[in-house]
Coordinates of C-alpha atoms in Angstrom, one line a residue:
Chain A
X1 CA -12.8 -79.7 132.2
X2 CA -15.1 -81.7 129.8
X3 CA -14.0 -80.7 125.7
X4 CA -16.6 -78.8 123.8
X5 CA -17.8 -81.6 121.9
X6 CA -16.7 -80.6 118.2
X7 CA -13.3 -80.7 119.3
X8 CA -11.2 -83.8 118.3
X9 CA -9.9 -85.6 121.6
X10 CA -6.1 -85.4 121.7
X11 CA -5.2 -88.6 120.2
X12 CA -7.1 -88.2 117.1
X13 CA -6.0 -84.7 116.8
X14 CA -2.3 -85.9 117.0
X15 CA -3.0 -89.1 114.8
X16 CA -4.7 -86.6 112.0
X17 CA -1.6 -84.0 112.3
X18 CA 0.7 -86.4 112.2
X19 CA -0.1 -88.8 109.5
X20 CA -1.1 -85.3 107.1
X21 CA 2.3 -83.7 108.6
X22 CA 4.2 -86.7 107.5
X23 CA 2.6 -87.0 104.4
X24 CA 3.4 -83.6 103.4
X25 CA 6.9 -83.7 104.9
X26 CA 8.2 -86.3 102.6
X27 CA 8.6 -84.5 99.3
X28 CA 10.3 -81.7 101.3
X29 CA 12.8 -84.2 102.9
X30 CA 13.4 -86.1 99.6
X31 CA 14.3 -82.6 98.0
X32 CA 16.8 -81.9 101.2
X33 CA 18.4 -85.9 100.4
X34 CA 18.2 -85.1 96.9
X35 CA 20.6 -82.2 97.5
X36 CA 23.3 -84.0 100.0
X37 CA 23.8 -86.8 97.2
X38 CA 27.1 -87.4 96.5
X39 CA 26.8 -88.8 92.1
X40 CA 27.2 -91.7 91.0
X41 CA 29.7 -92.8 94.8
X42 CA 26.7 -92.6 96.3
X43 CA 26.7 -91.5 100.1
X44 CA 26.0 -88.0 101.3
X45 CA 27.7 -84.6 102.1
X46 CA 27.7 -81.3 101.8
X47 CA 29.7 -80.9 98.9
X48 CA 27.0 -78.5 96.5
X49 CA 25.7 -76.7 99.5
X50 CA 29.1 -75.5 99.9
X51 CA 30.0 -75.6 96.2
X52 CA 27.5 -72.9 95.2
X53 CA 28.1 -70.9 98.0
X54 CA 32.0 -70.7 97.7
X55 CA 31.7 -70.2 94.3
X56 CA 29.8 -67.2 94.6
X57 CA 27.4 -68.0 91.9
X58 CA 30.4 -67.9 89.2
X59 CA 29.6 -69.5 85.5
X60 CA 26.8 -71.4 85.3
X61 CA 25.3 -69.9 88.4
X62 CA 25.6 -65.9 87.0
X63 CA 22.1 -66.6 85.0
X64 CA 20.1 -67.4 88.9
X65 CA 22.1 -64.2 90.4
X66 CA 20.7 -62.5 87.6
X67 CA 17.4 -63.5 87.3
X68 CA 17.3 -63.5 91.1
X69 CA 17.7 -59.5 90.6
X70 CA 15.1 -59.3 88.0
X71 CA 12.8 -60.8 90.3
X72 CA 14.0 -58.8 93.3
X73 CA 13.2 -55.4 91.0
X74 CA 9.9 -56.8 90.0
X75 CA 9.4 -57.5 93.8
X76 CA 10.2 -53.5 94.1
X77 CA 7.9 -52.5 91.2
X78 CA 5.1 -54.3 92.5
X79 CA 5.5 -53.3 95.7
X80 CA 5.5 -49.8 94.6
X81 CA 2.6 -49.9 92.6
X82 CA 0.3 -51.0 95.5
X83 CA 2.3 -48.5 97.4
X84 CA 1.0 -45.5 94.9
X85 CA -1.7 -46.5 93.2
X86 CA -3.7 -49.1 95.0
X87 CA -3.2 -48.2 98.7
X88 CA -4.2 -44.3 97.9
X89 CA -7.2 -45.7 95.6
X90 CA -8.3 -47.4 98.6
X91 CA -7.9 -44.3 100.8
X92 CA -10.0 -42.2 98.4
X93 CA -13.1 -44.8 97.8
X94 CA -12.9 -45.5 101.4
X95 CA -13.2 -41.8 102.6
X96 CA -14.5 -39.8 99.5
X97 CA -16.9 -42.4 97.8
X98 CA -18.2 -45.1 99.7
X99 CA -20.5 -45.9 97.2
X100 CA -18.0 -47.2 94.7
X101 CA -16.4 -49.6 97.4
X102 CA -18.3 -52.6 96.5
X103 CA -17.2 -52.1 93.0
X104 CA -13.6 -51.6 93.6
X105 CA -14.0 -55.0 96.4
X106 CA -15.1 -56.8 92.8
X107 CA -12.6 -55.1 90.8
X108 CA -9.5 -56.0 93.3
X109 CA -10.8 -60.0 93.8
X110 CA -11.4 -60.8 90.1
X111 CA -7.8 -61.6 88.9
X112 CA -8.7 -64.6 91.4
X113 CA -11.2 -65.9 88.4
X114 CA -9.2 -65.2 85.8
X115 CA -5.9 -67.6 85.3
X116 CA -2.9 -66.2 84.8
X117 CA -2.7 -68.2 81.7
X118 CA -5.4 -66.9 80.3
X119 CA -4.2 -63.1 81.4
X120 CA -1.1 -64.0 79.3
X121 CA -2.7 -64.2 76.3
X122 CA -4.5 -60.9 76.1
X123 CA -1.1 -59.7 77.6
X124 CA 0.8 -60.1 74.9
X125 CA -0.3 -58.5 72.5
X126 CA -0.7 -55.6 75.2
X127 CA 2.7 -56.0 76.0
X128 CA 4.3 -55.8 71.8
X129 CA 2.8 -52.7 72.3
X130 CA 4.2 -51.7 75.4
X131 CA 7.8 -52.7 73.9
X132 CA 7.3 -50.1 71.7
X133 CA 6.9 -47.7 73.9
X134 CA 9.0 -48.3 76.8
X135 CA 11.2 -51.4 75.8
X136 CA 11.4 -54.9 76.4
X137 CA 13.5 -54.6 79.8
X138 CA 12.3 -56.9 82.6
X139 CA 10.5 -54.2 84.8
X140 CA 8.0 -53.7 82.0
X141 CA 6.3 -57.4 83.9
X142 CA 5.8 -55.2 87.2
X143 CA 2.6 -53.8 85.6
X144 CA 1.0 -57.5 85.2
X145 CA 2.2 -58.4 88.7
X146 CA 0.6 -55.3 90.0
X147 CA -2.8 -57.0 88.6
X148 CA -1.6 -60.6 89.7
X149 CA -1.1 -59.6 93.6
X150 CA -4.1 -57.2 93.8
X151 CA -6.8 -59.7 95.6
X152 CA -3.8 -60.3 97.9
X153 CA -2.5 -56.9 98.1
X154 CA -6.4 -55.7 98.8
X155 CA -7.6 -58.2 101.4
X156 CA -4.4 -57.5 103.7
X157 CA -4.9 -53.7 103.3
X158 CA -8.9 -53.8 103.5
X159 CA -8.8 -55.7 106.4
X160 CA -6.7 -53.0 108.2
X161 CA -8.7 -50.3 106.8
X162 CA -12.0 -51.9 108.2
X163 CA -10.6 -52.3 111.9
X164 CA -9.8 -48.3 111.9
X165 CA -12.1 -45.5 112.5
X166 CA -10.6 -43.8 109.2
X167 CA -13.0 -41.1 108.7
X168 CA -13.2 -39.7 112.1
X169 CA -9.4 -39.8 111.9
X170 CA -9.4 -37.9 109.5
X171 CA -11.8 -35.7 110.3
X172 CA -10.5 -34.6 112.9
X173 CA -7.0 -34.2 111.6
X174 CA -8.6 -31.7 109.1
X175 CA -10.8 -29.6 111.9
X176 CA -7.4 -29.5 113.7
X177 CA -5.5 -27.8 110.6
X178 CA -3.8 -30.4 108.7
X179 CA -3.7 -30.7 104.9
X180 CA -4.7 -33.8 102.7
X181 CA -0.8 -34.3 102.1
X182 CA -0.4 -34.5 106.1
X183 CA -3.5 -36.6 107.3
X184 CA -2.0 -39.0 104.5
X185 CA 1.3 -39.2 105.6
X186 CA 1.1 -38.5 109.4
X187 CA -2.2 -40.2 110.4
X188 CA -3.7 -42.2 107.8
X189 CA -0.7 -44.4 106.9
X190 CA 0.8 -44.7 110.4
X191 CA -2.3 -46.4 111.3
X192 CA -2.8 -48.6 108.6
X193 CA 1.1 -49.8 108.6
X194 CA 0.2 -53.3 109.3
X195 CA -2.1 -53.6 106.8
X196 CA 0.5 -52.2 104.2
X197 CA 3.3 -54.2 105.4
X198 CA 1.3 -57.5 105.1
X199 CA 0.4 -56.3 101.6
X200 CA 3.5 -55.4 100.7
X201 CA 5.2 -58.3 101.7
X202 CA 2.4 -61.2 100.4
X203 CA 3.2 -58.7 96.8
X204 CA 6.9 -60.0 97.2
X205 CA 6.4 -63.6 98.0
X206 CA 3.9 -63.8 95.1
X207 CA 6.5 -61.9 92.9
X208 CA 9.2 -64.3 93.7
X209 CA 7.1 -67.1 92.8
X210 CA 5.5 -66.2 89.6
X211 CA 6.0 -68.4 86.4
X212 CA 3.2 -68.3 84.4
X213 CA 3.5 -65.1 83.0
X214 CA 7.2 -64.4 83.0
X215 CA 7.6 -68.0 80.7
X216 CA 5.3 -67.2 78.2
X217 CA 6.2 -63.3 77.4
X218 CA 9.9 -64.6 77.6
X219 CA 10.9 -62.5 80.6
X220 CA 13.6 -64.0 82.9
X221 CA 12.7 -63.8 86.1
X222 CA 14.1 -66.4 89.3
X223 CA 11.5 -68.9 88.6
X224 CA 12.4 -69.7 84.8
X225 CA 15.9 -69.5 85.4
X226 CA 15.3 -72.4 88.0
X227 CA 13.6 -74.7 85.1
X228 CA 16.3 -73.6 82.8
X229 CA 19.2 -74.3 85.3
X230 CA 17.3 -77.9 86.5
X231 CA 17.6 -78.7 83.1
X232 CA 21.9 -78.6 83.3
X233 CA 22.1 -79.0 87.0
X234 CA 18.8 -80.3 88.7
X235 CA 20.5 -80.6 92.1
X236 CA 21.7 -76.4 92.1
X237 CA 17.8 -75.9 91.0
X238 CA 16.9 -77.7 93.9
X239 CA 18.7 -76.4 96.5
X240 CA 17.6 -72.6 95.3
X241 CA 13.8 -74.0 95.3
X242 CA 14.4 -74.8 99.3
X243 CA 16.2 -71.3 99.6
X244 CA 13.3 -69.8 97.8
X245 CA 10.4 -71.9 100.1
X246 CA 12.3 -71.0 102.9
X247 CA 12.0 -67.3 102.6
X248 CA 8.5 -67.0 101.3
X249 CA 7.5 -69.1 104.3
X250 CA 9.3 -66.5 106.5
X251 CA 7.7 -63.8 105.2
X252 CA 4.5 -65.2 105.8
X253 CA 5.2 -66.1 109.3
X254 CA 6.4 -62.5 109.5
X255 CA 2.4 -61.1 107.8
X256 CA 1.0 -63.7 110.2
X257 CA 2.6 -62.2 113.5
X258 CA 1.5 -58.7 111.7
X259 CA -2.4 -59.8 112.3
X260 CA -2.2 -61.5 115.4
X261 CA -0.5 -58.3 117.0
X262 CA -3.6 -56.9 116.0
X263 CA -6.1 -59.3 116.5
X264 CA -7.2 -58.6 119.8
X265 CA -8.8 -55.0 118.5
X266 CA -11.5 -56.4 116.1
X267 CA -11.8 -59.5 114.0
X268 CA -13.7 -59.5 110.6
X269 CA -15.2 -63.2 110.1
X270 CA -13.1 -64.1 106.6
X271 CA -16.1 -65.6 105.1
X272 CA -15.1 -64.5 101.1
X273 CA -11.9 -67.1 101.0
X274 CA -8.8 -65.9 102.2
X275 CA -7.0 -66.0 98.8
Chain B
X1 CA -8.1 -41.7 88.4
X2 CA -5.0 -43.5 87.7
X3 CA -5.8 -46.9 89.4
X4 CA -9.0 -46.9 87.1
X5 CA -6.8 -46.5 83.9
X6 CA -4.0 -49.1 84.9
X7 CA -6.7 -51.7 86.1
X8 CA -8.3 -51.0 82.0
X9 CA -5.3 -51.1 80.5
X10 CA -3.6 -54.3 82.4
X11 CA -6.6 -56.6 83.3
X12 CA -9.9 -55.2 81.4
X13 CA -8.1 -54.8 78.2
X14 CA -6.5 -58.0 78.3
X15 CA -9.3 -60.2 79.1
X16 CA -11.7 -58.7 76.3
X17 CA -7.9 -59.8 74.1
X18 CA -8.2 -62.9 74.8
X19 CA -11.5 -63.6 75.0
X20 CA -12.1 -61.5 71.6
X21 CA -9.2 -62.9 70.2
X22 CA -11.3 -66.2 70.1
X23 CA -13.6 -64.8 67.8
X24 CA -11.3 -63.6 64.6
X25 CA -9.4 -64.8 61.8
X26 CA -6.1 -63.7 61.1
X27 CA -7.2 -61.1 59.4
X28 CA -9.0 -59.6 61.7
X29 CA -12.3 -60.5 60.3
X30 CA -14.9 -61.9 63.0
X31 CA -15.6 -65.7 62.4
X32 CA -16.6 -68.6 64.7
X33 CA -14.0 -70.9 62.9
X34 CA -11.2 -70.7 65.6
X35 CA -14.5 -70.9 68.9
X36 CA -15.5 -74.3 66.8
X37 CA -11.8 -75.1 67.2
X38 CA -12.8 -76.3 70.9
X39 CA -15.1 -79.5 69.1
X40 CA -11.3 -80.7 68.0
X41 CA -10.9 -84.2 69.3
X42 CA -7.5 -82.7 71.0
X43 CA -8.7 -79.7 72.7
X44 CA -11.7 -81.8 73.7
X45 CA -10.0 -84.4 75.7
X46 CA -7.4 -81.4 76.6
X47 CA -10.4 -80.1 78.4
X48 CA -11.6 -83.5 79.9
X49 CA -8.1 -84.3 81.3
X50 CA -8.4 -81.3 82.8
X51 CA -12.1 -81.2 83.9
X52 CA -11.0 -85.0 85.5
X53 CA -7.3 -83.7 87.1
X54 CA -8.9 -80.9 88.9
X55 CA -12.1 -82.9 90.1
X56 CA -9.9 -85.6 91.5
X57 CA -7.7 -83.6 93.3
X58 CA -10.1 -80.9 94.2
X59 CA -12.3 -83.8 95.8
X60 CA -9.1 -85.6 97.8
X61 CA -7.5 -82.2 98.7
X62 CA -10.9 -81.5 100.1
X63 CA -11.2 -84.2 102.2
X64 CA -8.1 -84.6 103.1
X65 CA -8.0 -80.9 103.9
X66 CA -10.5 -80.5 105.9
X67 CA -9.9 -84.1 108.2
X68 CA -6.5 -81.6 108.9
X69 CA -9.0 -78.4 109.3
X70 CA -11.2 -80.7 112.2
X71 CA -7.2 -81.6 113.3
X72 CA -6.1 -78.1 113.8
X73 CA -9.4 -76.7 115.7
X74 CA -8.4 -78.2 119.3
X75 CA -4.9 -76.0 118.4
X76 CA -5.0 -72.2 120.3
X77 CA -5.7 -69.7 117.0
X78 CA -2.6 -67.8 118.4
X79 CA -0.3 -70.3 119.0
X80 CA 2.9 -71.6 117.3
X81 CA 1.6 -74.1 115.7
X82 CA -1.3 -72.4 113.8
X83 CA 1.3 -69.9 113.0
X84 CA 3.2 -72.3 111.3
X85 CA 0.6 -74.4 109.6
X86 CA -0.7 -71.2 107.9
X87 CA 2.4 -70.1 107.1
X88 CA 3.6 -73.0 105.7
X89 CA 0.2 -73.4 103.6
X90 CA 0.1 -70.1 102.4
X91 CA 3.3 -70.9 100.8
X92 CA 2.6 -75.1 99.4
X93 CA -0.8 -73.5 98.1
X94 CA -0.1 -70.4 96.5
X95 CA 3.7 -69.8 95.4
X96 CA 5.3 -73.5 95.0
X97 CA 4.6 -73.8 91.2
X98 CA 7.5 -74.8 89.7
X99 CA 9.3 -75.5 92.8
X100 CA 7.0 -78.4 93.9
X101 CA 7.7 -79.7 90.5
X102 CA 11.4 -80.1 91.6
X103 CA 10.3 -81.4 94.8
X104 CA 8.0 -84.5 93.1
X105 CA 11.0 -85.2 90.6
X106 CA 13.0 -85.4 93.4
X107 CA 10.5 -87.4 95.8
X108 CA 9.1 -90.1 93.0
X109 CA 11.3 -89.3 89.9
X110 CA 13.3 -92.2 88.5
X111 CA 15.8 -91.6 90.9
X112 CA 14.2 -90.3 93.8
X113 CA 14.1 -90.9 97.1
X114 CA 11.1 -92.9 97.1
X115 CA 11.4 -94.4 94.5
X116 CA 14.5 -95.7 94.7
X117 CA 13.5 -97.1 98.8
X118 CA 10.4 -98.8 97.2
X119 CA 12.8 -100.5 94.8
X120 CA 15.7 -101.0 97.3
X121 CA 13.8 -102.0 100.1
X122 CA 10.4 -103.7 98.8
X123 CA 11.1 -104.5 95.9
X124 CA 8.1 -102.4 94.2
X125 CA 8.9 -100.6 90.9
X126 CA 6.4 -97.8 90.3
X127 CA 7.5 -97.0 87.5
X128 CA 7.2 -101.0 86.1
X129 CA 4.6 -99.4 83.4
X130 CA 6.7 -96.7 82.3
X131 CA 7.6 -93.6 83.6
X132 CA 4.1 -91.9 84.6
X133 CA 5.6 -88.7 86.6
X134 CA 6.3 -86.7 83.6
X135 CA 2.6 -87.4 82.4
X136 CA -0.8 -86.9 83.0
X137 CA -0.7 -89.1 86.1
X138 CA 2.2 -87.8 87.8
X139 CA 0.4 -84.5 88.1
X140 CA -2.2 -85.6 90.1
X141 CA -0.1 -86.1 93.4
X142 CA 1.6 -82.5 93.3
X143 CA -1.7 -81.0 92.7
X144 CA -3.2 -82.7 96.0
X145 CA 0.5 -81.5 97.1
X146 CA -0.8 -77.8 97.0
X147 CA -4.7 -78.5 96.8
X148 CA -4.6 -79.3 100.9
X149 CA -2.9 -76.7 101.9
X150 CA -5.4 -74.2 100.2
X151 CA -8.4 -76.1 101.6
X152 CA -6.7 -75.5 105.2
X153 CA -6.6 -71.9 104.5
X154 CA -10.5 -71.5 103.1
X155 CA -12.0 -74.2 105.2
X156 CA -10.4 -73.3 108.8
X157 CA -12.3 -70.5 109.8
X158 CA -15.9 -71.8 108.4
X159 CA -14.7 -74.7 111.0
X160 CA -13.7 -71.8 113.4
X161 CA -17.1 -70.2 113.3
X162 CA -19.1 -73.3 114.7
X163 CA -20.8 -71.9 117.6
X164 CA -20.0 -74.2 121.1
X165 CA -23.4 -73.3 122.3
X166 CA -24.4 -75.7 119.7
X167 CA -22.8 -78.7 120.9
X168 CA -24.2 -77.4 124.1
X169 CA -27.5 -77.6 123.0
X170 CA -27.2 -80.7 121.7
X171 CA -25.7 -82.3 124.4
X172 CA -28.8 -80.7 126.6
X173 CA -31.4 -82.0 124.7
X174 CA -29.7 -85.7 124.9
X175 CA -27.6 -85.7 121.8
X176 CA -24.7 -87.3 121.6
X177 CA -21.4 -86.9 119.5
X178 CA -23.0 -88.6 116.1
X179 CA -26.1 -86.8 116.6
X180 CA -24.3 -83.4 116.8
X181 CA -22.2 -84.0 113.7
X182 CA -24.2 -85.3 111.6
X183 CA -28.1 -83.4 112.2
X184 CA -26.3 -79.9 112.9
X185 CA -22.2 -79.7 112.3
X186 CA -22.3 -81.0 108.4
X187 CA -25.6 -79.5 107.7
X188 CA -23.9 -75.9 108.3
X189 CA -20.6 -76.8 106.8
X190 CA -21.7 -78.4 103.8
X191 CA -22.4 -74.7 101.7
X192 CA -18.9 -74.1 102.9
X193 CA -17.3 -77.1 102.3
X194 CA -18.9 -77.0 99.0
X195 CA -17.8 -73.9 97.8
X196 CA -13.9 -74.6 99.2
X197 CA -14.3 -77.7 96.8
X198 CA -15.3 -75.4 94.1
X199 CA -12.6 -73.0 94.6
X200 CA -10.2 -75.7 94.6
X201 CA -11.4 -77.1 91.1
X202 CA -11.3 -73.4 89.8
X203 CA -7.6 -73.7 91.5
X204 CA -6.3 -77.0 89.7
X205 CA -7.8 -75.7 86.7
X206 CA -6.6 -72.7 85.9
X207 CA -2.8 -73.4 87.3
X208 CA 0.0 -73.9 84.9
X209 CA 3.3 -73.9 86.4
X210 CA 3.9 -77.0 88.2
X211 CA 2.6 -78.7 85.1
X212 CA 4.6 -76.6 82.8
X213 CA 7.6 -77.5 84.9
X214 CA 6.8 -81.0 84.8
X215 CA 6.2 -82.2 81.4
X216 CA 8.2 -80.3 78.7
X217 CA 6.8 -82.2 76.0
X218 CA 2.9 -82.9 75.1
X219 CA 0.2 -81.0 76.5
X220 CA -2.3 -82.6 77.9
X221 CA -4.7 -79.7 79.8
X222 CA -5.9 -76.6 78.4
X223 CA -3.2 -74.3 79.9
X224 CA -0.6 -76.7 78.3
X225 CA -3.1 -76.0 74.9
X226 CA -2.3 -72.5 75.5
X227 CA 1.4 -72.9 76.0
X228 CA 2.0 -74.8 73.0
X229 CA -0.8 -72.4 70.6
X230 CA 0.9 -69.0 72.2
X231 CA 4.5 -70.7 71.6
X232 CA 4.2 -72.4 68.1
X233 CA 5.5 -70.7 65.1
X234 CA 4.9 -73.8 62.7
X235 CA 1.2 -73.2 62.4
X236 CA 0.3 -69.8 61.3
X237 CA -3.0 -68.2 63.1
X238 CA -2.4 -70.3 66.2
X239 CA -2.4 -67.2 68.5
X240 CA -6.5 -67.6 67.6
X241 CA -6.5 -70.8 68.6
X242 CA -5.0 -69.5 72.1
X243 CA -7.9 -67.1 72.5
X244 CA -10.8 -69.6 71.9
X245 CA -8.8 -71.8 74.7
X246 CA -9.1 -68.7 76.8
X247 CA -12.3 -67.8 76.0
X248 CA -12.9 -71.5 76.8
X249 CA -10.9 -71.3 80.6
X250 CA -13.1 -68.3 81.4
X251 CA -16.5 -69.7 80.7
X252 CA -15.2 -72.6 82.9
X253 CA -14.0 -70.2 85.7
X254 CA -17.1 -67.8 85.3
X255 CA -19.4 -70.8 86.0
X256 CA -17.0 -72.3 88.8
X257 CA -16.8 -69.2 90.6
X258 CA -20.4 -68.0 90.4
X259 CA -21.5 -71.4 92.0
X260 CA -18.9 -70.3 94.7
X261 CA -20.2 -67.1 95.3
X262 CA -23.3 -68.4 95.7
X263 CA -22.2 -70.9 98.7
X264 CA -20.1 -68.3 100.1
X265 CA -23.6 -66.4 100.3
X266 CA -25.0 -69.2 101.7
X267 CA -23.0 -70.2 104.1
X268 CA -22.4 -66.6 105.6
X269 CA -26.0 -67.0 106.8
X270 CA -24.4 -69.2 109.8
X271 CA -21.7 -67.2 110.5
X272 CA -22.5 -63.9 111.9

């Protein structure tokens, strides 16, 4: 079979893949080296692998365990504001008033155009407030990440919500007896699980990852802990910077099996950028 | 509605902070002092270095990017390894921050790995002229670092959507492969190639960690301006200073991202 002619013939495919592959792989690999050096002996083993491990994140290492369950609560507040505010939002624009859907589509993708650095600034002032209020404790950051993963958060769920027939659902869950509360939870969300899992899980891996904003309001979250523990042990930073890569890249191998599971029932052409 | 009131109170409220924040004094009165702050010979090349960081790397991630978009297209769209490659930029382009910082320290730092075979083995210092990683310079390769992976992810499926019938008809009216790339394949792309290299500048520009991780002293781009006006307590009023940098980013972004908008527009009109 002759190759549609925009296709690259094999070789070049495996000579652009490869070269680009390799590329990219070195700075990996030199972080995995970097983290089997033995000091000043030179040589490699496994000695902080099984160092940090065995020590069970005692001393120096309590600061990442703690800032490792900031983060993972943050992960949990997030999650929890898409869960019951965004995703019912949705729902309600989507069934009640269509009209307002291109609105909230501009609402939800805007935080793309506005840098988190800049957010941080009208944030803080937001936040001395907030302080006052509620406290300083950690969780009080879940409200900004709620606003950081929203174009994510929205693009997973939207998608889902385009490729079901949510009002005739609906519909006829209501001529058949049901309440709001049930056509919610019995119909609505069963159907749009994928889209809620993917969003729920692209929420955690941007959670986990988040600097910018956790820095400058002086919130300790996983990520400044790193740069403060690379500063006294650059090698344990680096080996929790591979742990942390690791697992954001499983979780979006797990969104990406999500979509392709559904796939075959309707594809919307991504042309808006997939961010 | 409740969604209404959080998105005021966390992202509305906020921005009008920071951008109004640009326009008064300390004591709250309005002035245009702290906006004529941005004609300062240090916030101006702050903004330059910037502007010339993100077009570099916004241009070679793009090119580089999409030579691996035109890799990836003979791949199956369900298979492993377009599962993995998305994966795997999702993660380089959007959540490495500080992490890739780690990774470049280790990969060209003074000690790392290669650096130290370049020295070892061929006898090539990199660092002969100083020690450019923790500086302007040294940014540029992490940047690239993440600026590929998030061309893959916008520029794949405008390389997805080229239609096969096209090369069929090009090859039925006697075309050949250079005819069909360059009089109808880059013709279509370009809006959306365009408006990936746009959203990649609007990237470079507006990200902060893995430069925040990387040089701990000096700031030589605007979000490193911001860092050092937010953090400073020597210099009373600085928090103004801050909000004219913000107000500066935005007008930047608001002007990036409308030009992408309209390719996006553009482009769509080929992809139905």
């Amino acid at each position: 079979m002759k190759a549609v002619a925009h296709t690259p013939t094999r070789l070049a495919r495996g000579l652009i893949l490869g070269s680009i592959g390799l590329l990219f792989a070195i700075p990996i690999v030199a972080m995995v080296e970097f983290t089997l050096r033995r000091g000043l002996a030179g040589g490699h083993d496994l000695s902080r692998w099984t160092a940090l491990f065995q020590g069970g994140f005692a001393g120096p290492y309590r600061s990442v365990l703690v800032a490792l369950g900031n983060s993972v609560g943050l992960a949990v507040g997030t999650v929890s504001i898409v869960l019951l505010l965004l995703v019912p939002t949705l729902l309600l624009v989507h069934l009640r008033f269509p009209r307002l859907r291109r609105v909230m589509e501009f609402v939800c993708i805007l935080p793309i155009s506005i840098p988190a650095i800049v957010l941080v600034v009208g944030l803080a002032p937001v936040y001395s407030v907030l302080a006052r209020l509620l406290g300083s404790g950690v969780w009080t950051l879940a409200f900004a990440y709620g606003i950081t993963v929203l174009p994510f958060a929205y693009r997973a769920i939207q998608t889902n919500l385009d490729g079901v027939d949510v009002c005739t659902l609906s519909e006829a869950a209501r001529t058949l007896g049901a309440g709001w509360v049930s056509v919610l939870v019995r119909v609505l969300i069963p159907n749009l699980r994928r889209g809620i899992l993917a969003g729920a899980f692209i929420s955690v891996a941007v959670v986990l990852g988040e600097f910018t904003i956790a820095s400058l309001l002086n919130r300790i979250t996983l990520q400044t802990a790193l740069v403060v523990v690379s500063k006294a042990d650059p090698y344990t930073a680096v080996i929790l910077s591979l742990l942390a890569l690791t697992f954001a890249f499983l979780l979006l191998l797990v969104i990406g099996r999500l979509g392709t599971v559904r796939a075959g029932s309707r594809r919307r052409p991504t042309t808006g950028g997939q961010l | 509605m409740p969604f209404a009131a959080y998105v005021v109170l966390f992202l509305l409220v906020p921005t009008l902070i920071a951008v109004g924040s640009g326009f008064v004094d300390e004591s709250g009165v309005f002035t245009l002092d702290t906006v004529a702050a941005l004609g300062n010979p240090v916030v101006r090349d702050a903004f330059a270095a910037s502007f010339g960081l993100s077009a570099l790397t916004a241009v070679v991630g793009a090119i580089v990017g999409a030579l691996a978009c035109y890799g990836l297209l003979g791949a199956r769209e369900n298979g492993p390894l377009r599962a993995v490659v998305d994966s795997l930029s999702g993660v380089l382009a959007q959540f490495g921050g500080v992490m890739l910082a780690f990774a470049f320290v280790a990969t060209i730092g003074i000690q790392g790995l290669v650096t130290v075979i370049l020295r070892d083995t061929f006898g090539v210092d990199i660092f002969a002229d100083g020690v450019w990683l923790y500086e302007l310079p040294g940014l540029v390769l992490p940047y690239i670092y993440f600026q590929v992976p998030l061309m893959i992810i916008t520029f794949l499926p405008a390389l997805q959507a080229l239609n096969p019938h096209w090369a069929e008809a090009n090859a039925t009216l006697g075309g050949n492969r250079a005819t069909y790339w360059f009089r109808i394949a880059f013709p279509v792309l370009a809006p959306s190639f365009l408006g990936s290299l746009l959203l990649l500048f609007a990237n470079a520009f507006s990200s902060y960690a893995t430069a925040a991780a990387l040089t701990s002293q000096g700031s030589q781009i605007v979000p490193l301006q911001i860092r050092s006006a937010l953090t400073s307590e020597t210099l009373l009023g600085r928090e103004n200073l801050a909000g004219a940098l913000a107000l500066g980013m935005i007008l930047v972004m608001f002007v990036v991202m409308s030009g992408y908008s309209a390719l996006q527009a553009r482009a769509a009109r080929w992809q139905r």
